[in-house]
């Protein structure tokens, strides 16, 4: 029997409905209302806005769009049909997100992620401390898929180490954030890295591969700048990481053999194995490694006294599906060694579904088609389309104060415009990450900026100039667009 193609039907492969009676102001009204409500909601709830209130605001935005549709004689049935198509189009992305959550859980309890962190910490050197901060945080963020977790754990430790060396807190924080967001962008475990191709209508690993063209030069420039800064400032003292290393070794059995699992997954990805299969293989290999390398942790998670088939099964299943934490003797590391499993991805999945509801109604009433036409008339060139996408992402980071919405709204709005220009979805998803994901931390009232400055204890204004990777990324994507470097075209049938 021939295997079924699980590639999802993507939003930008659907025909966006046009409504002749809709003018540009009616089309933009739901977007303006949505942004206004999101701005106020984030102001009220702060970081907790992602716990559900932002999702409901998206539904209210959809309701506002529906009212515009009713005034223009668009039926309720037509709106619901478009919503159903939109939600169906994200099936593959939602399944990948669930698998990413389960993989993160097994890689934690197996010691794979702790092993990466253990060896990453040991590359510290006082002379190249800032560049080392970038590398360490990049490694950890790639392993965990979370820039927030990286900053809140190792980032705090690095801030303390930098302070003892007499290095500016703003410099250290900028290096931490640069590395953390590089890893976040390039990690298949990251929710934003999964979200961007889902909104643009692309595929996860193709998106990551295409991002390397702009992301690698940006991080190389960042490292060069930090190396120059490192050689131009005076440092004193020796970084003390012995406590962290000992804490990791006391909680996990650390072994370089554990690197075999991520290496095998990378090989599968290089061989163009479908993402779901590669992630499932990584999850199962992580589960096996956990039983072999970390039996005490598995027993503890299962609440058993000895390792049996039942306790092993229970331990790995809990790691895959629900909140799991491994305690160490270092309080700062405890937050790092925790995973939400599949359940930890439900918030992002919830956001995607609600965004698809909003996008579906906007499709049905003809708003997206009208906005897309206006954009194509306003920005006739390819560079103009990229530039308008960057500006839109930055504007939403400032007004809506949330990186997810800076990806979701422009992604859904510009998908057809990119398609009409004959541009592959990787162009859009890469631009969303280069301008939406990484710049959120540069806005003090954005959830990311508020979180990072609060956790690291460094105001945004102090680390802004040193978050080199973050503010350089949108310029890099515009440079590539201006000179038509690696601008992928849609495949012609």
Short mmCIF file of C-alpha atoms in Angstrom, two decimals:
data_model
loop_
_atom_site.label_atom_id
_atom_site.label_comp_id
_atom_site.label_asym_id
_atom_site.label_seq_id
_atom_site.Cartn_x
_atom_site.Cartn_y
_atom_site.Cartn_z
CA UNK A 1 0.00 0.00 0.00
CA UNK A 2 1.38 3.40 -0.97
CA UNK A 3 2.13 5.62 2.00
CA UNK A 4 -0.08 8.65 2.46
CA UNK A 5 1.41 12.11 1.95
CA UNK A 6 1.18 13.87 5.30
CA UNK A 7 2.33 17.23 3.96
CA UNK A 8 -0.31 19.67 5.21
CA UNK A 9 -2.46 21.73 2.91
CA UNK A 10 -1.11 25.19 3.58
CA UNK A 11 -3.07 28.43 3.96
CA UNK A 12 -1.38 30.10 1.03
CA UNK A 13 -2.35 27.22 -1.25
CA UNK A 14 -6.00 28.08 -0.69
CA UNK A 15 -7.89 30.51 -2.86
CA UNK A 16 -8.55 33.62 -0.80
CA UNK A 17 -12.10 34.80 -1.29
CA UNK A 18 -12.67 38.21 -2.83
CA UNK A 19 -15.58 40.46 -1.94
CA UNK A 20 -16.23 43.22 -4.45
CA UNK A 21 -18.21 45.31 -1.96
CA UNK A 22 -15.31 45.49 0.55
CA UNK A 23 -13.16 48.61 0.48
CA UNK A 24 -9.69 48.94 1.96
CA UNK A 25 -10.91 50.65 5.14
CA UNK A 26 -13.42 47.89 5.83
CA UNK A 27 -10.69 45.31 5.20
CA UNK A 28 -8.30 47.03 7.60
CA UNK A 29 -10.88 47.67 10.33
CA UNK A 30 -10.71 44.14 11.88
CA UNK A 31 -6.88 44.34 11.93
CA UNK A 32 -6.93 47.75 13.64
CA UNK A 33 -9.47 46.50 16.20
CA UNK A 34 -7.43 43.34 16.80
CA UNK A 35 -4.16 45.22 17.34
CA UNK A 36 -5.86 47.69 19.68
CA UNK A 37 -7.39 44.92 21.80
CA UNK A 38 -4.11 42.99 21.89
CA UNK A 39 -2.19 46.08 22.98
CA UNK A 40 -4.57 46.68 25.88
CA UNK A 41 -4.69 42.98 26.78
CA UNK A 42 -0.89 42.72 27.02
CA UNK A 43 -0.87 45.95 29.06
CA UNK A 44 -3.31 44.36 31.55
CA UNK A 45 -1.97 40.79 31.71
CA UNK A 46 1.71 41.24 30.87
CA UNK A 47 3.52 37.93 30.39
CA UNK A 48 0.33 36.02 31.30
CA UNK A 49 -1.38 37.27 28.13
CA UNK A 50 -0.19 34.12 26.34
CA UNK A 51 -1.99 31.91 28.85
CA UNK A 52 -5.26 32.32 27.01
CA UNK A 53 -6.42 35.93 26.91
CA UNK A 54 -4.53 36.71 23.69
CA UNK A 55 -6.09 33.64 22.13
CA UNK A 56 -9.55 34.86 23.07
CA UNK A 57 -8.73 38.31 21.70
CA UNK A 58 -8.03 36.65 18.35
CA UNK A 59 -11.51 35.13 18.51
CA UNK A 60 -12.95 38.57 19.31
CA UNK A 61 -11.03 39.92 16.31
CA UNK A 62 -12.65 37.19 14.22
CA UNK A 63 -16.04 38.27 15.56
CA UNK A 64 -15.28 41.85 14.51
CA UNK A 65 -14.35 40.64 11.03
CA UNK A 66 -17.56 38.60 10.91
CA UNK A 67 -19.63 41.72 11.65
CA UNK A 68 -17.94 43.46 8.71
CA UNK A 69 -18.78 40.38 6.63
CA UNK A 70 -22.44 40.38 7.66
CA UNK A 71 -22.74 44.01 6.54
CA UNK A 72 -21.32 42.92 3.19
CA UNK A 73 -23.68 39.95 2.79
CA UNK A 74 -21.14 37.19 3.55
CA UNK A 75 -22.94 34.19 5.06
CA UNK A 76 -22.07 32.59 8.39
CA UNK A 77 -21.75 29.23 6.61
CA UNK A 78 -19.17 30.61 4.21
CA UNK A 79 -17.11 31.99 7.09
CA UNK A 80 -17.18 28.67 8.95
CA UNK A 81 -16.14 26.77 5.84
CA UNK A 82 -13.09 28.98 5.46
CA UNK A 83 -12.27 28.61 9.15
CA UNK A 84 -12.46 24.82 8.77
CA UNK A 85 -10.12 24.92 5.76
CA UNK A 86 -7.66 27.12 7.63
CA UNK A 87 -7.58 24.92 10.73
CA UNK A 88 -7.19 21.80 8.56
CA UNK A 89 -4.24 23.38 6.77
CA UNK A 90 -2.26 23.50 10.04
CA UNK A 91 -2.71 19.78 10.84
CA UNK A 92 0.90 18.91 9.99
CA UNK A 93 2.30 21.82 11.99
CA UNK A 94 0.18 20.96 15.04
CA UNK A 95 1.32 17.32 14.95
CA UNK A 96 4.93 18.44 14.67
CA UNK A 97 4.50 20.73 17.69
CA UNK A 98 3.17 17.83 19.75
CA UNK A 99 6.07 15.65 18.65
CA UNK A 100 8.55 18.42 19.46
CA UNK A 101 7.15 18.55 23.00
CA UNK A 102 7.55 14.81 23.47
CA UNK A 103 11.09 14.89 22.06
CA UNK A 104 12.10 17.68 24.45
CA UNK A 105 10.84 15.60 27.37
CA UNK A 106 12.78 12.45 26.51
CA UNK A 107 15.92 14.40 25.64
CA UNK A 108 15.78 16.00 29.07
CA UNK A 109 15.33 12.84 31.16
CA UNK A 110 17.83 10.92 29.02
CA UNK A 111 20.53 13.48 29.84
CA UNK A 112 21.01 14.56 26.20
CA UNK A 113 20.17 18.22 26.86
CA UNK A 114 22.10 18.31 30.18
CA UNK A 115 25.12 16.78 28.41
CA UNK A 116 25.02 19.52 25.79
CA UNK A 117 24.87 22.14 28.52
CA UNK A 118 27.66 20.46 30.54
CA UNK A 119 30.16 20.52 27.70
CA UNK A 120 28.96 23.91 26.47
CA UNK A 121 29.75 25.58 29.79
CA UNK A 122 33.35 24.41 29.66
CA UNK A 123 34.32 26.54 26.66
CA UNK A 124 34.41 29.70 28.83
CA UNK A 125 37.57 31.79 28.63
CA UNK A 126 38.03 35.26 30.19
CA UNK A 127 39.56 36.81 27.08
CA UNK A 128 36.77 35.71 24.77
CA UNK A 129 34.08 35.66 27.43
CA UNK A 130 31.47 37.60 25.45
CA UNK A 131 31.89 35.45 22.34
CA UNK A 132 31.76 32.37 24.58
CA UNK A 133 28.47 33.63 26.04
CA UNK A 134 27.03 33.76 22.53
CA UNK A 135 28.20 30.21 21.76
CA UNK A 136 27.05 28.73 25.07
CA UNK A 137 23.61 30.28 24.88
CA UNK A 138 23.29 29.28 21.22
CA UNK A 139 24.10 25.65 22.06
CA UNK A 140 21.68 25.55 24.97
CA UNK A 141 18.93 27.34 23.07
CA UNK A 142 19.26 24.97 20.12
CA UNK A 143 19.07 22.04 22.52
CA UNK A 144 16.06 23.36 24.43
CA UNK A 145 14.33 25.42 21.75
CA UNK A 146 13.75 28.21 24.26
CA UNK A 147 15.52 31.56 24.45
CA UNK A 148 13.53 32.40 27.59
CA UNK A 149 14.70 29.31 29.46
CA UNK A 150 18.29 29.85 28.35
CA UNK A 151 18.34 33.43 29.60
CA UNK A 152 16.60 32.59 32.87
CA UNK A 153 19.11 29.90 33.78
CA UNK A 154 22.57 29.94 32.23
CA UNK A 155 22.03 33.57 31.21
CA UNK A 156 21.73 34.60 34.85
CA UNK A 157 24.90 32.68 35.69
CA UNK A 158 26.78 34.34 32.83
CA UNK A 159 25.62 37.79 33.96
CA UNK A 160 27.11 37.05 37.38
CA UNK A 161 30.35 35.77 35.89
CA UNK A 162 30.64 38.81 33.62
CA UNK A 163 30.09 41.10 36.57
CA UNK A 164 32.95 39.47 38.49
CA UNK A 165 35.19 39.98 35.45
CA UNK A 166 34.34 43.69 35.35
CA UNK A 167 32.44 43.43 32.07
CA UNK A 168 29.46 45.71 31.47
CA UNK A 169 26.16 44.03 32.31
CA UNK A 170 24.71 45.43 29.09
CA UNK A 171 27.45 43.74 27.06
CA UNK A 172 26.97 40.39 28.75
CA UNK A 173 23.18 40.59 28.46
CA UNK A 174 23.48 41.47 24.75
CA UNK A 175 25.75 38.47 24.17
CA UNK A 176 23.40 36.16 26.09
CA UNK A 177 20.36 37.37 24.16
CA UNK A 178 22.15 37.21 20.80
CA UNK A 179 23.15 33.59 21.33
CA UNK A 180 19.82 32.60 22.86
CA UNK A 181 17.79 33.99 19.96
CA UNK A 182 20.11 32.49 17.35
CA UNK A 183 19.56 29.07 18.92
CA UNK A 184 15.84 29.72 19.28
CA UNK A 185 15.57 30.54 15.56
CA UNK A 186 17.55 27.50 14.41
CA UNK A 187 16.09 24.90 16.77
CA UNK A 188 13.29 22.60 15.51
CA UNK A 189 12.17 22.50 19.16
CA UNK A 190 11.30 26.21 19.13
CA UNK A 191 7.65 27.18 18.97
CA UNK A 192 8.34 30.31 16.87
CA UNK A 193 10.44 28.25 14.44
CA UNK A 194 7.43 25.97 14.00
CA UNK A 195 4.96 28.84 13.94
CA UNK A 196 6.59 30.86 11.12
CA UNK A 197 6.41 28.17 8.40
CA UNK A 198 2.93 27.22 9.57
CA UNK A 199 1.76 30.79 8.96
CA UNK A 200 3.64 31.18 5.67
CA UNK A 201 2.59 27.79 4.33
CA UNK A 202 6.04 26.22 4.37
CA UNK A 203 7.69 23.17 5.92
CA UNK A 204 9.74 23.16 9.13
CA UNK A 205 13.13 21.81 8.04
CA UNK A 206 13.04 23.62 4.70
CA UNK A 207 12.37 26.81 6.69
CA UNK A 208 15.34 26.16 8.99
CA UNK A 209 17.62 25.41 6.04
CA UNK A 210 16.56 28.60 4.25
CA UNK A 211 17.07 30.67 7.40
CA UNK A 212 20.73 29.69 7.54
CA UNK A 213 21.45 31.96 4.54
CA UNK A 214 20.70 35.11 6.56
CA UNK A 215 21.15 33.81 10.10
CA UNK A 216 24.66 32.35 9.81
CA UNK A 217 26.25 35.55 8.39
CA UNK A 218 24.47 37.55 11.09
CA UNK A 219 25.75 35.39 13.94
CA UNK A 220 29.27 35.37 12.43
CA UNK A 221 29.30 39.18 12.36
CA UNK A 222 27.97 39.17 15.92
CA UNK A 223 30.77 36.88 17.09
CA UNK A 224 33.42 38.97 15.34
CA UNK A 225 32.15 42.13 17.02
CA UNK A 226 32.13 40.48 20.45
CA UNK A 227 35.64 39.08 19.93
CA UNK A 228 36.87 42.57 19.06
CA UNK A 229 35.10 44.00 22.12
CA UNK A 230 36.57 41.20 24.26
CA UNK A 231 40.12 42.00 23.23
CA UNK A 232 39.60 45.73 23.76
CA UNK A 233 38.38 45.58 27.37
CA UNK A 234 40.20 44.62 30.56
CA UNK A 235 39.02 41.55 32.45
CA UNK A 236 39.97 40.27 35.85
CA UNK A 237 39.35 37.08 37.75
CA UNK A 238 38.47 33.58 36.63
CA UNK A 239 34.95 32.38 35.81
CA UNK A 240 33.69 29.88 38.39
CA UNK A 241 31.45 27.25 36.83
CA UNK A 242 32.48 24.33 39.05
CA UNK A 243 29.26 24.48 41.06
CA UNK A 244 27.07 24.28 37.96
CA UNK A 245 29.10 21.45 36.44
CA UNK A 246 29.04 19.48 39.69
CA UNK A 247 25.28 20.02 40.00
CA UNK A 248 24.72 18.64 36.51
CA UNK A 249 26.98 15.63 37.12
CA UNK A 250 25.28 14.84 40.41
CA UNK A 251 21.83 14.77 38.78
CA UNK A 252 22.65 13.10 35.46
CA UNK A 253 25.01 10.48 34.10
CA UNK A 254 26.91 12.67 31.63
CA UNK A 255 28.45 10.92 28.65
CA UNK A 256 29.50 12.00 25.15
CA UNK A 257 27.80 8.82 23.91
CA UNK A 258 24.49 10.60 24.40
CA UNK A 259 25.36 12.83 21.46
CA UNK A 260 24.65 9.83 19.24
CA UNK A 261 20.92 10.49 19.46
CA UNK A 262 20.93 14.09 18.13
CA UNK A 263 23.55 13.09 15.55
CA UNK A 264 21.26 10.33 14.26
CA UNK A 265 18.34 12.75 14.10
CA UNK A 266 20.50 15.24 12.16
CA UNK A 267 21.43 12.45 9.74
CA UNK A 268 17.73 11.68 9.22
CA UNK A 269 17.03 15.35 8.56
CA UNK A 270 19.91 15.57 6.06
CA UNK A 271 18.51 12.47 4.34
CA UNK A 272 15.24 14.43 3.93
CA UNK A 273 13.25 12.17 6.20
CA UNK A 274 9.75 13.63 6.78
CA UNK A 275 9.81 15.82 9.91
CA UNK A 276 7.25 13.79 11.84
CA UNK A 277 9.23 10.60 11.27
CA UNK A 278 12.55 12.22 12.21
CA UNK A 279 11.08 13.71 15.39
CA UNK A 280 9.36 10.46 16.33
CA UNK A 281 12.65 8.60 15.86
CA UNK A 282 14.42 11.18 18.03
CA UNK A 283 11.75 10.84 20.72
CA UNK A 284 11.94 7.04 20.81
CA UNK A 285 15.74 7.03 20.76
CA UNK A 286 15.69 9.55 23.61
CA UNK A 287 13.35 7.27 25.56
CA UNK A 288 15.67 4.30 25.08
CA UNK A 289 18.69 6.41 26.08
CA UNK A 290 16.83 7.54 29.21
CA UNK A 291 16.15 3.99 30.34
CA UNK A 292 19.78 2.97 29.73
CA UNK A 293 21.65 6.08 30.90
CA UNK A 294 19.33 7.58 33.55
CA UNK A 295 17.47 4.69 35.26
CA UNK A 296 17.27 6.53 38.61
CA UNK A 297 15.54 9.50 37.00
CA UNK A 298 13.05 7.24 35.23
CA UNK A 299 12.31 5.43 38.49
CA UNK A 300 11.78 8.76 40.25
CA UNK A 301 9.41 10.06 37.57
CA UNK A 302 7.43 6.82 37.67
CA UNK A 303 7.25 6.93 41.48
CA UNK A 304 8.60 3.39 41.68
CA UNK A 305 11.28 1.70 43.76
CA UNK A 306 12.96 -0.25 41.01
CA UNK A 307 13.30 -0.26 37.25
CA UNK A 308 10.78 -2.61 35.69
CA UNK A 309 9.11 -2.64 32.31
CA UNK A 310 6.08 -0.91 33.82
CA UNK A 311 8.06 1.79 35.63
CA UNK A 312 10.22 2.42 32.55
CA UNK A 313 7.09 2.74 30.41
CA UNK A 314 5.45 5.07 32.90
CA UNK A 315 8.56 7.22 33.28
CA UNK A 316 9.16 7.82 29.57
CA UNK A 317 5.45 8.32 28.86
CA UNK A 318 5.24 11.03 31.54
CA UNK A 319 8.36 12.69 30.12
CA UNK A 320 6.78 12.70 26.65
CA UNK A 321 3.37 14.01 27.63
CA UNK A 322 3.27 16.09 30.83
CA UNK A 323 5.39 18.41 32.99
CA UNK A 324 8.65 16.79 34.03
CA UNK A 325 11.45 18.25 36.15
CA UNK A 326 14.80 16.97 37.38
CA UNK A 327 16.11 18.70 40.48
CA UNK A 328 19.78 19.49 41.00
CA UNK A 329 21.76 21.00 43.84
CA UNK A 330 21.81 24.33 41.93
CA UNK A 331 18.56 26.28 42.12
CA UNK A 332 19.30 28.22 38.92
CA UNK A 333 19.63 25.01 36.91
CA UNK A 334 16.36 23.53 38.15
CA UNK A 335 14.28 25.74 35.86
CA UNK A 336 16.41 24.68 32.91
CA UNK A 337 15.94 20.97 33.58
CA UNK A 338 12.18 20.95 33.18
CA UNK A 339 9.94 20.16 30.26
CA UNK A 340 6.24 20.43 29.55
CA UNK A 341 6.15 17.49 27.15
CA UNK A 342 3.30 17.47 24.67
CA UNK A 343 1.11 19.39 27.11
CA UNK A 344 3.63 22.23 27.13
CA UNK A 345 2.90 22.84 23.43
CA UNK A 346 -0.85 23.24 23.89
CA UNK A 347 -0.61 27.01 24.44
CA UNK A 348 1.08 27.50 21.04
CA UNK A 349 -1.36 25.09 19.40
CA UNK A 350 -4.23 27.03 20.94
CA UNK A 351 -2.78 30.25 19.55
CA UNK A 352 -2.44 28.77 16.06
CA UNK A 353 -6.02 27.49 16.03
CA UNK A 354 -7.41 30.86 17.17
CA UNK A 355 -5.23 32.66 14.61
CA UNK A 356 -6.61 30.38 11.91
CA UNK A 357 -10.14 31.30 13.00
CA UNK A 358 -9.31 34.98 12.60
CA UNK A 359 -7.58 34.34 9.26
CA UNK A 360 -10.45 32.17 8.03
CA UNK A 361 -13.06 34.85 8.68
CA UNK A 362 -10.79 37.48 7.10
CA UNK A 363 -10.52 35.20 4.06
CA UNK A 364 -14.25 34.66 3.86
CA UNK A 365 -15.17 38.34 3.93
CA UNK A 366 -12.52 39.14 1.31
CA UNK A 367 -10.39 41.29 3.62
CA UNK A 368 -7.08 39.50 3.01
CA UNK A 369 -7.58 39.62 -0.74
CA UNK A 370 -8.28 43.34 -0.56
CA UNK A 371 -5.28 44.05 1.69
CA UNK A 372 -3.02 41.90 -0.48
CA UNK A 373 -4.03 43.81 -3.60
CA UNK A 374 -3.39 47.11 -1.85
CA UNK A 375 0.03 45.93 -0.74
CA UNK A 376 0.93 44.72 -4.20
CA UNK A 377 -0.06 48.11 -5.61
CA UNK A 378 1.80 49.97 -2.87
CA UNK A 379 4.91 47.79 -2.94
CA UNK A 380 5.20 46.75 -6.56
CA UNK A 381 8.77 45.49 -6.31
CA UNK A 382 9.98 42.32 -4.63
CA UNK A 383 12.16 44.37 -2.28
CA UNK A 384 9.14 46.52 -1.39
CA UNK A 385 7.20 43.40 -0.39
CA UNK A 386 10.04 42.21 1.86
CA UNK A 387 10.41 45.69 3.34
CA UNK A 388 6.68 45.98 4.06
CA UNK A 389 6.77 42.60 5.79
CA UNK A 390 9.67 43.70 7.99
CA UNK A 391 7.95 46.97 8.86
CA UNK A 392 4.70 45.14 9.67
CA UNK A 393 6.48 42.71 12.01
CA UNK A 394 8.28 45.55 13.78
CA UNK A 395 5.05 47.54 14.07
CA UNK A 396 3.21 44.60 15.63
CA UNK A 397 6.05 44.01 18.08
CA UNK A 398 5.69 47.63 19.15
CA UNK A 399 1.89 47.84 19.17
CA UNK A 400 0.69 44.30 19.95
CA UNK A 401 3.70 43.69 22.24
CA UNK A 402 4.00 40.00 21.41
CA UNK A 403 6.39 38.09 19.13
CA UNK A 404 3.86 35.38 18.31
CA UNK A 405 1.38 37.90 16.96
CA UNK A 406 4.18 39.63 15.05
CA UNK A 407 4.53 36.30 13.21
CA UNK A 408 0.89 35.23 12.98
CA UNK A 409 -0.77 38.41 11.66
CA UNK A 410 1.81 39.39 8.96
CA UNK A 411 2.27 35.73 8.04
CA UNK A 412 -1.40 35.26 7.34
CA UNK A 413 -1.75 38.67 5.69
CA UNK A 414 1.25 38.47 3.33
CA UNK A 415 1.07 34.79 2.29
CA UNK A 416 -0.94 35.45 -0.85
CA UNK A 417 1.09 38.55 -1.76
CA UNK A 418 4.30 36.48 -1.77
CA UNK A 419 2.58 33.75 -3.79
CA UNK A 420 1.32 36.27 -6.34
CA UNK A 421 4.91 37.47 -6.78
CA UNK A 422 5.99 33.89 -7.49
CA UNK A 423 7.96 33.67 -4.24
CA UNK A 424 8.26 30.45 -2.24
CA UNK A 425 6.84 30.47 1.32
CA UNK A 426 10.36 30.10 2.74
CA UNK A 427 10.95 33.76 1.82
CA UNK A 428 8.06 34.86 4.00
CA UNK A 429 8.74 32.51 6.92
CA UNK A 430 12.41 33.56 6.99
CA UNK A 431 11.46 37.24 6.95
CA UNK A 432 8.94 36.68 9.75
CA UNK A 433 11.66 35.19 11.94
CA UNK A 434 14.34 37.72 10.95
CA UNK A 435 12.08 40.65 11.80
CA UNK A 436 9.34 39.33 14.10
CA UNK A 437 10.95 36.80 16.42
CA UNK A 438 14.29 38.42 17.18
CA UNK A 439 13.27 42.09 17.49
CA UNK A 440 10.62 41.44 20.15
CA UNK A 441 13.29 41.49 22.84
CA UNK A 442 14.33 45.02 21.82
CA UNK A 443 10.97 46.53 22.80
CA UNK A 444 10.79 47.29 26.56
CA UNK A 445 7.00 46.85 26.79
CA UNK A 446 6.92 43.76 24.58
CA UNK A 447 6.46 40.54 26.56
CA UNK A 448 9.91 39.37 25.45
CA UNK A 449 11.67 42.64 26.27
CA UNK A 450 9.98 42.86 29.66
CA UNK A 451 10.79 39.23 30.45
CA UNK A 452 14.44 39.32 29.41
CA UNK A 453 15.22 42.60 31.17
CA UNK A 454 13.45 41.38 34.31
CA UNK A 455 15.18 37.99 34.38
CA UNK A 456 18.67 39.28 33.57
CA UNK A 457 18.27 42.40 35.71
CA UNK A 458 19.45 44.60 32.85
CA UNK A 459 17.19 47.30 31.31
CA UNK A 460 16.48 46.99 27.58
CA UNK A 461 18.11 50.36 26.97
CA UNK A 462 21.38 48.98 28.42
CA UNK A 463 21.59 45.83 26.32
CA UNK A 464 19.88 47.14 23.14
CA UNK A 465 23.09 48.14 21.35
CA UNK A 466 24.82 44.88 22.34
CA UNK A 467 21.99 42.58 21.21
CA UNK A 468 23.79 42.71 17.89
CA UNK A 469 22.25 39.59 16.37
CA UNK A 470 18.73 40.82 17.10
CA UNK A 471 18.84 44.29 15.54
CA UNK A 472 21.12 43.20 12.69
CA UNK A 473 18.80 40.38 11.52
CA UNK A 474 16.13 42.54 9.83
CA UNK A 475 18.83 44.52 8.00
CA UNK A 476 20.38 41.26 6.78
CA UNK A 477 17.11 39.98 5.36
CA UNK A 478 16.57 43.33 3.56
CA UNK A 479 20.10 43.20 2.13
CA UNK A 480 19.41 39.71 0.74
CA UNK A 481 16.13 40.94 -0.73
CA UNK A 482 17.69 44.08 -2.27
CA UNK A 483 20.42 42.10 -4.03
CA UNK A 484 18.15 39.12 -4.82
CA UNK A 485 20.39 36.72 -2.87
CA UNK A 486 18.78 33.32 -2.19
CA UNK A 487 15.27 34.49 -3.08
CA UNK A 488 13.57 31.18 -3.73
CA UNK A 489 10.93 31.07 -6.44
CA UNK A 490 7.80 28.94 -6.46
CA UNK A 491 8.29 25.68 -8.31
CA UNK A 492 6.57 25.72 -11.71
CA UNK A 493 4.51 22.68 -12.56
#
